[in-house]
Short mmCIF file of C-alpha atoms in Angstrom, two decimals:
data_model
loop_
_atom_site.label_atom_id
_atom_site.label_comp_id
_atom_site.label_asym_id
_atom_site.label_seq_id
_atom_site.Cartn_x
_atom_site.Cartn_y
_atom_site.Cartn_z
CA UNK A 1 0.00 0.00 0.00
CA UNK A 2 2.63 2.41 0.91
CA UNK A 3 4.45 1.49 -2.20
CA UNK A 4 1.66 2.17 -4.43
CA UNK A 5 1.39 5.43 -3.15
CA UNK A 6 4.86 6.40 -3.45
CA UNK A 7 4.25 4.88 -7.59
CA UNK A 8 1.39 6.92 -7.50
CA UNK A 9 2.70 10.06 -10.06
CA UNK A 10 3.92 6.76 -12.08
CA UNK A 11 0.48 5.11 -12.42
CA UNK A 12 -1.18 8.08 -13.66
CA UNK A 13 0.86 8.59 -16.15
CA UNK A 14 0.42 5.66 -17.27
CA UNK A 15 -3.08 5.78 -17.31
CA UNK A 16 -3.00 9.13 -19.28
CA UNK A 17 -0.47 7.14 -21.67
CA UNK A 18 -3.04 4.70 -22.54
CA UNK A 19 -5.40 7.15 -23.82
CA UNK A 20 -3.11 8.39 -26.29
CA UNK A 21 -2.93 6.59 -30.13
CA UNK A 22 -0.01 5.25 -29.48
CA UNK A 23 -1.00 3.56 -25.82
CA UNK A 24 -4.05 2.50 -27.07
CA UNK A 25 -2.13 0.63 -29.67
CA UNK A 26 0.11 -0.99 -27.76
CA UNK A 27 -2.03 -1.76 -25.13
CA UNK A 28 -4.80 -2.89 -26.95
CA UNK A 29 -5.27 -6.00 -25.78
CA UNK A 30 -5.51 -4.92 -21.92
CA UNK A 31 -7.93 -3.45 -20.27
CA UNK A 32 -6.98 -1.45 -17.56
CA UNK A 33 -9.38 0.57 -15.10
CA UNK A 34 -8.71 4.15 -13.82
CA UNK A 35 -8.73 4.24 -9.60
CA UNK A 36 -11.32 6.40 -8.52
CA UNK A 37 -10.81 9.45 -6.09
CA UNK A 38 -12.73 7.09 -3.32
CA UNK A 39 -10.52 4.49 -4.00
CA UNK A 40 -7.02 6.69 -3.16
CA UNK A 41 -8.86 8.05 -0.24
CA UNK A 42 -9.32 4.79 1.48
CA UNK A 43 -6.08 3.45 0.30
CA UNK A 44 -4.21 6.91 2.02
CA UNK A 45 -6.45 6.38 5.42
CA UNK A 46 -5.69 2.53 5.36
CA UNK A 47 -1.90 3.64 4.83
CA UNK A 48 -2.28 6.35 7.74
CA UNK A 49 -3.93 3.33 10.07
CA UNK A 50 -1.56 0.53 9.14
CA UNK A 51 1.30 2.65 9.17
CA UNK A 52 1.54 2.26 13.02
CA UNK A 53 1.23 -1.44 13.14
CA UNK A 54 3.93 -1.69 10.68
CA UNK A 55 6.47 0.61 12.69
CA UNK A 56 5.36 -1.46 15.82
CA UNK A 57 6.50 -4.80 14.31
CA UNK A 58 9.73 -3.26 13.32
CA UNK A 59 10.27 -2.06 17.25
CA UNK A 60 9.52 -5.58 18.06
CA UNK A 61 11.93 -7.62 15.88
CA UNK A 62 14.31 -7.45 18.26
CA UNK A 63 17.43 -6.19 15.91
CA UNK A 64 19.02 -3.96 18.16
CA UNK A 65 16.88 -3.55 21.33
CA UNK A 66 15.99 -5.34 23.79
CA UNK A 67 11.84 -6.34 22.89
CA UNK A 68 10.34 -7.76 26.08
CA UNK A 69 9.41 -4.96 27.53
CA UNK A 70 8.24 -2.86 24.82
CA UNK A 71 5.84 -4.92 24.32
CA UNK A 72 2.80 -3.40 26.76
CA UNK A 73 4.35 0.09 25.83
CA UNK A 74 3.65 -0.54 22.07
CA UNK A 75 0.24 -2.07 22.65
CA UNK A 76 -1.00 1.09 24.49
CA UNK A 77 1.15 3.54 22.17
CA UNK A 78 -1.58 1.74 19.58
CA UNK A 79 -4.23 1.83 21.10
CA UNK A 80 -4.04 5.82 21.77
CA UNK A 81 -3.47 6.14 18.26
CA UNK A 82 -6.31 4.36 17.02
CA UNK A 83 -8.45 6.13 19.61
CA UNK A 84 -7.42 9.84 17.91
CA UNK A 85 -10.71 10.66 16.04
CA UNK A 86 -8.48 13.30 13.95
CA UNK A 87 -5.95 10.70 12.79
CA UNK A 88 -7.62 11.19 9.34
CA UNK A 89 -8.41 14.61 9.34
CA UNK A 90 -5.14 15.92 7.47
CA UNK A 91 -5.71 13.29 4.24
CA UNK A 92 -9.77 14.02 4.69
CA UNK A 93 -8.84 17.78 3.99
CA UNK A 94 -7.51 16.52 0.61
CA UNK A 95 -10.62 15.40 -0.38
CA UNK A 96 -12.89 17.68 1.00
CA UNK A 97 -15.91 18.75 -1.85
CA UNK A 98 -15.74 15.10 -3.70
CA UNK A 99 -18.58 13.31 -3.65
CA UNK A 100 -17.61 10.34 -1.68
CA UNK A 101 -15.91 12.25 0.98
CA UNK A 102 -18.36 12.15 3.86
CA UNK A 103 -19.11 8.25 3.19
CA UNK A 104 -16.02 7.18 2.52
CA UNK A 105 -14.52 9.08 6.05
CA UNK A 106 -17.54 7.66 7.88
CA UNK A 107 -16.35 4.08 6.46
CA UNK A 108 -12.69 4.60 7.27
CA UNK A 109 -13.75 5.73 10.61
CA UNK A 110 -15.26 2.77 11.29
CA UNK A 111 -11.99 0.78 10.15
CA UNK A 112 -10.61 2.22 12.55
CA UNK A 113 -12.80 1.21 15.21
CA UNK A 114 -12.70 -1.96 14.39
CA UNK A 115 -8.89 -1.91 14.42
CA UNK A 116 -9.09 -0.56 18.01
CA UNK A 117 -12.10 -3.14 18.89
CA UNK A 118 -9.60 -6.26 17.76
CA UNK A 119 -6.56 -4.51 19.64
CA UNK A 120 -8.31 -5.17 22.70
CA UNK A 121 -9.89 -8.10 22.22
CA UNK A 122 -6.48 -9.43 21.40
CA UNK A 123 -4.16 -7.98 24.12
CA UNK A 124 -7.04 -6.82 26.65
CA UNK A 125 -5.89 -9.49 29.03
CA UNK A 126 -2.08 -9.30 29.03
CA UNK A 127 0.09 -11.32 31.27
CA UNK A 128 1.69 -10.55 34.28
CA UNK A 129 5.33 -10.50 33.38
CA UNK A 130 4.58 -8.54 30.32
CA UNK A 131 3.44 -5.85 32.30
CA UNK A 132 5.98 -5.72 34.75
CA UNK A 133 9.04 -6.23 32.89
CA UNK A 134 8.32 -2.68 31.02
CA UNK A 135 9.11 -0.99 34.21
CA UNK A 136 13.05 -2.90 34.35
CA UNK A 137 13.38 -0.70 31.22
CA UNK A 138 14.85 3.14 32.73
CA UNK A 139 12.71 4.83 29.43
CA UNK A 140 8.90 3.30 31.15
CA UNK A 141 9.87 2.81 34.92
CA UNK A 142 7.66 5.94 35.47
CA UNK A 143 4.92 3.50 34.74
CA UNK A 144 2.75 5.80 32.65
CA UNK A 145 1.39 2.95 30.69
CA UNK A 146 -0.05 1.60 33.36
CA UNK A 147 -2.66 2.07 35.56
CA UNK A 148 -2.15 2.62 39.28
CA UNK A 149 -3.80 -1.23 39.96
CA UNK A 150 -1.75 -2.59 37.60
CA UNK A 151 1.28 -0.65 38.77
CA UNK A 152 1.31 -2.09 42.04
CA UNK A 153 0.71 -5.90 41.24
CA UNK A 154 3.84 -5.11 38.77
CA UNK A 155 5.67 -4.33 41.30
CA UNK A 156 4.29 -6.94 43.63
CA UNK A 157 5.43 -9.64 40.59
CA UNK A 158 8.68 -8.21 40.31
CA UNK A 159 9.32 -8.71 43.97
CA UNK A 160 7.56 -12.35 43.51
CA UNK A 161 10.19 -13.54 40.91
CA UNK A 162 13.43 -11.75 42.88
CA UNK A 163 12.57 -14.49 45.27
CA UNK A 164 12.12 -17.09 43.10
CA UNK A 165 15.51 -16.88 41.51
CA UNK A 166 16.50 -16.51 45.41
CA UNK A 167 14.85 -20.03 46.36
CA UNK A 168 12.76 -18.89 48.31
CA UNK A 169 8.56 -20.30 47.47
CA UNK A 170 6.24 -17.08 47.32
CA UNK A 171 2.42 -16.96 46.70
CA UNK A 172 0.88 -15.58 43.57
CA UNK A 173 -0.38 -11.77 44.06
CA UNK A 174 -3.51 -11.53 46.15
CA UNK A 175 -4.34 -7.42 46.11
CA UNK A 176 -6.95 -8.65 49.08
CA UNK A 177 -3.59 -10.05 50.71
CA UNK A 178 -0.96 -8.41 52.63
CA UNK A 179 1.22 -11.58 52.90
CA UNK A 180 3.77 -11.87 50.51
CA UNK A 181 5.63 -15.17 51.16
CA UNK A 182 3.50 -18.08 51.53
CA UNK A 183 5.37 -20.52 53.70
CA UNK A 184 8.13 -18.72 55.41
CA UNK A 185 6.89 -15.80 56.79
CA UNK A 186 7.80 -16.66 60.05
CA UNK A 187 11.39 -17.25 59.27
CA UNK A 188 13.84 -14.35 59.81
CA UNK A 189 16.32 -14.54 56.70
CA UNK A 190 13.36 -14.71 53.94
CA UNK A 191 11.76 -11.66 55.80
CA UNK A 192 15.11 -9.87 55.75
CA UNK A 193 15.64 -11.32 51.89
CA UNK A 194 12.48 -9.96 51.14
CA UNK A 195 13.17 -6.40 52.79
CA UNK A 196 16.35 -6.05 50.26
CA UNK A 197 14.79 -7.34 47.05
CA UNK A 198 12.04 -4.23 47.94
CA UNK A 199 14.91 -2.04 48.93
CA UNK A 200 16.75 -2.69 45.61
CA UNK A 201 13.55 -2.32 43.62
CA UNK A 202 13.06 1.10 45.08
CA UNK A 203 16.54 1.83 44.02
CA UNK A 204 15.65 0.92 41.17
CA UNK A 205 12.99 3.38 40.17
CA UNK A 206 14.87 5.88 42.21
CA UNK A 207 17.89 5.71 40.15
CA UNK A 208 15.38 5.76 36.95
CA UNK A 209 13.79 8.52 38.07
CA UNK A 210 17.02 10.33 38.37
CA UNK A 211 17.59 9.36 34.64
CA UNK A 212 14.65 10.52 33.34
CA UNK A 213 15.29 13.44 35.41
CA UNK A 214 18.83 14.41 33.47
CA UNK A 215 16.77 13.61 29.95
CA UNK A 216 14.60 16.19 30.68
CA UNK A 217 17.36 19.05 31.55
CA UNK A 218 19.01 17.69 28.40
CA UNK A 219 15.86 18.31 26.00
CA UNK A 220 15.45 21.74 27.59
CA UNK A 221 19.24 23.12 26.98
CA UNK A 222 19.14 21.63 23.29
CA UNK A 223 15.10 22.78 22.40
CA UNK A 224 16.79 25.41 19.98
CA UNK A 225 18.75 23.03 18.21
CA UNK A 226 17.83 21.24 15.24
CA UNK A 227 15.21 18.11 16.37
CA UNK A 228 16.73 14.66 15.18
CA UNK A 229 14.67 11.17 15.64
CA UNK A 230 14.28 10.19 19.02
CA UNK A 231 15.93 6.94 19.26
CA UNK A 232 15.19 4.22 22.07
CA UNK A 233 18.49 3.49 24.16
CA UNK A 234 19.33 0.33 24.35
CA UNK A 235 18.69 -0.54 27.92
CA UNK A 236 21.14 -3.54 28.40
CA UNK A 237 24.03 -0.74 28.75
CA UNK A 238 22.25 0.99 31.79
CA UNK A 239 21.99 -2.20 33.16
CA UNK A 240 24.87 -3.95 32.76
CA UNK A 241 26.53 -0.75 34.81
CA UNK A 242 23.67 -1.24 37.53
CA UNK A 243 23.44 -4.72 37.95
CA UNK A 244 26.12 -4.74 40.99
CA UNK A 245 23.55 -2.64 42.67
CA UNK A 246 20.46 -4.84 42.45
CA UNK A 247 21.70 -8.18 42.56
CA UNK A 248 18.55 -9.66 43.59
CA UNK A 249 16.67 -8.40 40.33
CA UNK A 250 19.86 -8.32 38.32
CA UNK A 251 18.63 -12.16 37.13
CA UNK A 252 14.96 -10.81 36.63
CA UNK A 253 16.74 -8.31 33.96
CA UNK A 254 18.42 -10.69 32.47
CA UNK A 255 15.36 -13.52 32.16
CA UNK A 256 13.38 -10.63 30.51
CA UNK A 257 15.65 -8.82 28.71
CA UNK A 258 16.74 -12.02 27.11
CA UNK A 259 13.80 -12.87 24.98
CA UNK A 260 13.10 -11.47 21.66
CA UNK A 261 9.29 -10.30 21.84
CA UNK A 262 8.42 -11.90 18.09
CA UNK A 263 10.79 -15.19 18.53
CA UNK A 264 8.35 -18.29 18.93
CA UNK A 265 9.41 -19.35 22.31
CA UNK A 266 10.03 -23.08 22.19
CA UNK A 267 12.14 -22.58 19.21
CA UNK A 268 14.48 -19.61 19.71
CA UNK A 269 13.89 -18.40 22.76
CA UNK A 270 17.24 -18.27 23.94
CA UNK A 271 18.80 -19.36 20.15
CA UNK A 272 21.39 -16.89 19.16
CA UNK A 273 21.32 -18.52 15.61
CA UNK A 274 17.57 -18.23 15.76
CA UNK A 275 17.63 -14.68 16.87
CA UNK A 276 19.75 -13.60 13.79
CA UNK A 277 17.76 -15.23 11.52
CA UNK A 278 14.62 -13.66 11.87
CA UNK A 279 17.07 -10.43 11.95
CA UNK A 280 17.94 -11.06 8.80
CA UNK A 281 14.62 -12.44 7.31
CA UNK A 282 12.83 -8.85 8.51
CA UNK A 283 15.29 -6.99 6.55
CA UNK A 284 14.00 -8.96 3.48
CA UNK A 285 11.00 -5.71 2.90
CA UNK A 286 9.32 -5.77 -0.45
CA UNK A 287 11.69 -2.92 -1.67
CA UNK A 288 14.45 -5.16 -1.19
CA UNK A 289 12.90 -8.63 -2.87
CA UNK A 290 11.86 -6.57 -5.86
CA UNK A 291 15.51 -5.24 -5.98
CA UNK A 292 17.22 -8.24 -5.60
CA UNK A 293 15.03 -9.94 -8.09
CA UNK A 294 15.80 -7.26 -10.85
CA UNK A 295 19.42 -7.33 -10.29
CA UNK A 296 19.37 -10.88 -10.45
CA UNK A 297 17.28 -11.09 -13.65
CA UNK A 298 19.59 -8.30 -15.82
CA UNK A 299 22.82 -10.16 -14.69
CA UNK A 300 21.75 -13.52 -15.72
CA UNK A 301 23.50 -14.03 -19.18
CA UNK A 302 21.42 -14.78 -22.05
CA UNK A 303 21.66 -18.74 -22.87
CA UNK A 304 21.94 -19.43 -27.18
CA UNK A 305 20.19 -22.35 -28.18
CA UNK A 306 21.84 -25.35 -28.94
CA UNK A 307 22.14 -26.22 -32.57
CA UNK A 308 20.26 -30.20 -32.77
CA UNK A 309 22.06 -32.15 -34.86
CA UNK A 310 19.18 -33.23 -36.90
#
């Protein structure tokens, strides 16, 4: 879609080609229909809609960044988008005075209700270490994507699986509960294990915080200068240099950070050869088939017939 839009100025010159003698000759035997105004108005709202999914699966291939916990971050990022009732509104003012501009907006409209309708129905239920590993990441520790509710049973989780990888048997979340640890409450070195793990976690977000802090200052002293992308940092750095800090959650990080979000699981999970596979098989975009096919096809050498000898 986005690539017939970009060929746009191509096609209709091509169409006016046809029209003249010498297209109609040579395409005589083909019959070829014009696209209609309402059909390049639903294909530029279904490129504005898709668009987002398309840069989302990108984020999530898992390239250069660490995928797990972008995951809830994207989901909501899409959702808000597909909620904007005035996602259309700069391609509708392209079109405004055809005749099939207020049906065809009240159609596309509806796409895009239906988009956000399958979103949730999809991902309304998301598990509990998706939502929680998004705050390990210093860029959505301040939680925004979540609701208070779900912020504290995030944080209750992460605590949950600190004590795991400690050895030590904890009960699943209860939010009517106050009683973390199921078994051993009574005994004095879990209690005390359980004391650090929150400890660290606060450090955690406190030294995020702190981050995010310094970002800010940063984007203020360079608002005058030119804007360039914004660019996700990989995380992996940040915590490499903090993991002597938090060594309770430092295997947490690690267990999450590990995964690539699109990988199936029970095939490369934790494959490095898998991993740079499907790198390499997402670079493989349409541009870059149709490119590699033409190259191929002009540097084949033409084969001469063999001569029978009959």
């Amino acid at each position: 879609m986005k690539r017939l839009l970009e060929l746009r100025p191509v096609l209709q010159f091509i169409l006016e080609y046809i029209q003249w003698s010498v297209g109609i000759e040579e395409f005589s035997d083909i019959k070829i229909a014009r696209p209609t105004g309402e059909m390049w108005f639903h294909i530029q709202c279904l490129g504005k809609l898709l668009v987002n999914f398309d840069g989302m699966t990108k984020l999530l291939s898992g390239e250069i960044y660490a995928t797990m916990p972008l995951i809830l971050p994207s989901i909501r990022l899409l959702e808000t988008r597909l909620q904007n009732k005035k996602i259309l509104a700069q391609i509708a003012n392209g079109h405004q005075g055809e005749p099939c501009y207020d049906g065809s907006l009240v159609r596309m409209h509806l796409v895009r209700r239906l988009f956000l309708v399958l979103l949730r129905k999809r991902f309304g239920n998301v598990s509990d270490d998706i939502k929680s590993c998004c705050l390990l990441d210093p860029q959505f520790a301040h939680g925004n994507y979540l609701t208070s509710a779900e912020r504290v049973s995030a944080e209750q989780f992460l605590v949950n699986e600190s004590m795991r990888h400690a050895g030590v048997e904890v009960a699943e979340y209860d939010p009517n509960s106050s009683v973390d640890v199921s078994s051993k409450d009574d005994d004095d070195f879990t209690n005390e294990l359980l004391e650090r793990v929150k400890a660290e976690l606060k450090l955690l977000f406190d030294k995020c915080k702190i981050l995010e802090k310094t970002k800010n200052q940063t984007r203020v002293r360079e608002k005058s200068k030119p804007k360039n992308q914004t660019k996700l940092e990989n995380p992996l750095n940040w915590r490499k240099s903090s993991a002597s800090d938090v060594p309770l959650i430092a295997p947490v990080v690690r267990k999450y950070f590990g995964v690539v979000a699109t990988s199936v699981p029970s095939e490369r999970c934790f494959s490095c050869a898998g991993n740079t596979i499907t790198a390499r098989r997402n670079k493989l975009t349409g541009e870059n088939v149709r490119d590699i096919i033409f190259l191929h096809n002009s540097s084949v050498d033409e084969v001469d017939e063999v001569p029978s000898n009959g």
